[in-house]
Coordinates of C-alpha atoms in Angstrom, one line a residue:
X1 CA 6.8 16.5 29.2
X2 CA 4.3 18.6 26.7
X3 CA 6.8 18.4 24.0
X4 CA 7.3 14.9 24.3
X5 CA 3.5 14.3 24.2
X6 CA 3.1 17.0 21.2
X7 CA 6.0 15.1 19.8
X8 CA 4.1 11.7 20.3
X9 CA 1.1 12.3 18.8
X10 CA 3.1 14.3 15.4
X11 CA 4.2 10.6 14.8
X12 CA 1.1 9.4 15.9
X13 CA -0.5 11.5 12.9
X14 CA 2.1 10.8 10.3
X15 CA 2.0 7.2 10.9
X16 CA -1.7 7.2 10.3
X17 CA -1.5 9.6 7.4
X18 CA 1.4 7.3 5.4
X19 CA -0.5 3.9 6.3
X20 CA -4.1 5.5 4.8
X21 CA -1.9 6.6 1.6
X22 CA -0.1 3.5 1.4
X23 CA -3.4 1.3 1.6
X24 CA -4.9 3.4 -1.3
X25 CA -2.0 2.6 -3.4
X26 CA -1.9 -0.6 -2.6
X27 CA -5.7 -1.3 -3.4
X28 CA -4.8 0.4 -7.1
X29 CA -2.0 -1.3 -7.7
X30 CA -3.8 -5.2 -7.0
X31 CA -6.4 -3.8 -9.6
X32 CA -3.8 -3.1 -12.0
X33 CA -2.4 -6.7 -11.7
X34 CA -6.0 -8.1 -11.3
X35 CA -6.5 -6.3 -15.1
X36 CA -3.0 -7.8 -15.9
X37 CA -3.9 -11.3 -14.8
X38 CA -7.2 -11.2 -17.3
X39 CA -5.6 -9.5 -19.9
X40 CA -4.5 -12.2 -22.8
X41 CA -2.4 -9.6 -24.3
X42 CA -0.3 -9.1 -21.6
X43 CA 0.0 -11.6 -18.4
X44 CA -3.1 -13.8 -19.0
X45 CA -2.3 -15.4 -16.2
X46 CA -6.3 -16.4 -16.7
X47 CA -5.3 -19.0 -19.4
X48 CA -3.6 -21.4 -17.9
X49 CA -4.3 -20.9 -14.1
X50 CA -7.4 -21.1 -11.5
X51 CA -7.7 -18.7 -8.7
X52 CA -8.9 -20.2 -5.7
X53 CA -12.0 -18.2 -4.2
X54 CA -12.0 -15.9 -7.2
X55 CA -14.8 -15.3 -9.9
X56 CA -13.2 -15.8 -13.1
X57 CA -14.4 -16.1 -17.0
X58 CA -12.9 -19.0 -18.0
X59 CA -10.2 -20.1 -15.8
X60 CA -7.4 -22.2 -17.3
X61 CA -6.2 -25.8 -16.3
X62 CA -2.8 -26.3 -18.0
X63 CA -1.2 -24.7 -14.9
X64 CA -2.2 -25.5 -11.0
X65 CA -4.6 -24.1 -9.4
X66 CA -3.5 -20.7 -7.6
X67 CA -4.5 -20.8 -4.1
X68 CA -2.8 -19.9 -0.1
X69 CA -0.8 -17.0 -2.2
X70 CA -0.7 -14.8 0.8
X71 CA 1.6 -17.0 2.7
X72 CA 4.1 -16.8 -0.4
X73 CA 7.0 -14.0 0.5
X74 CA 6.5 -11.7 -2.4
X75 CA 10.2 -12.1 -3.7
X76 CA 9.1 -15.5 -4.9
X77 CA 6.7 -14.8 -6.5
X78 CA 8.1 -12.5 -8.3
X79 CA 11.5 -14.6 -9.1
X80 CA 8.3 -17.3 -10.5
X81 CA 7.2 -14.9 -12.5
X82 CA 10.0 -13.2 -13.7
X83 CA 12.0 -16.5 -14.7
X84 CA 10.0 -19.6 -13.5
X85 CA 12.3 -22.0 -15.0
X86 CA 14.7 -20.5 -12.5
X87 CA 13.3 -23.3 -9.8
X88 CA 11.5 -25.7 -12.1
X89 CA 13.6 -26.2 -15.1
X90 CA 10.8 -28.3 -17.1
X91 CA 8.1 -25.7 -16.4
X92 CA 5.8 -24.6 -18.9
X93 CA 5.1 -21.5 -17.9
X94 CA 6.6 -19.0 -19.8
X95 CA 9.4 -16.3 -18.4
X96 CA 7.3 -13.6 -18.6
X97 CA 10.2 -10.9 -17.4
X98 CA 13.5 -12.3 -18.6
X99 CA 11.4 -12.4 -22.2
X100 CA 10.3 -9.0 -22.1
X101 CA 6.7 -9.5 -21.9
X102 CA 6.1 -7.8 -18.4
X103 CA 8.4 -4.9 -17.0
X104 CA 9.1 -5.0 -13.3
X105 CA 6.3 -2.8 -12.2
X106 CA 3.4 -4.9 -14.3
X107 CA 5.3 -8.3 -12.4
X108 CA 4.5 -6.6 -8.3
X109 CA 1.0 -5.8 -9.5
X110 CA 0.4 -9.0 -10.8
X111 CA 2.5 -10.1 -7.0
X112 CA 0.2 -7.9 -5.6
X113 CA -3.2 -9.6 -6.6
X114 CA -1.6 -12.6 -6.6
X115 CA -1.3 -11.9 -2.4
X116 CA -5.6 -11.9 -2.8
X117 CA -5.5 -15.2 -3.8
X118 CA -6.5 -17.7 -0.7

């Protein structure tokens, strides 16, 4: 019975151990799309799009206003960054993966902050 306690509270440990790790690079990597979505040399997602709840410098209106992000699965908003014309075929946003312009990691932190977005 000891063992299975001892055993218990090893997992017990670990679990909270990989979850405090896992938040802390989380946190880092919605910063580094947070920079990504402000930077006009790279996303700049700021030029075309509001965030809804979010202070931003300049905010753009060609695109819709981001907003209830968290209830998006992350795979689609990926896919709608990645290749948005993929399920909108007169879009204007640009493909900002198939073109090059972000690799794959740069595209989950930008899915990443995007997840802030209310």
């Amino acid at each position: 019975m000891l063992r299975v306690i001892k055993r218990g509270l090893l997992v017990a440990i670990f679990a909270l151990l990989f979850a405090t790790v896992s938040s802390a690079s989380d946190e880092e990597l919605i910063k580094k799309g947070e920079v990504l979505y402000n930077t006009n040399t790279k996303g700049n997602c700021i030029a075309c799009h509001d965030a809804n709840g979010k202070e931003l410098d300049g905010p753009g209106t060609l695109g819709p206003k981001l907003q209830f992000l968290e209830f998006w699965p992350d795979e689609a908003l990926y896919n709608k960054i990645f290749d948005p014309a993929t399920g909108d075929p007169i879009t204007a946003m640009p493909a900002f993966g198939k073109n090059g312009w972000l690799s794959d990691d740069e595209i989950k932190a930008i899915v990443a902050y995007l997840k802030t977005i209310k």
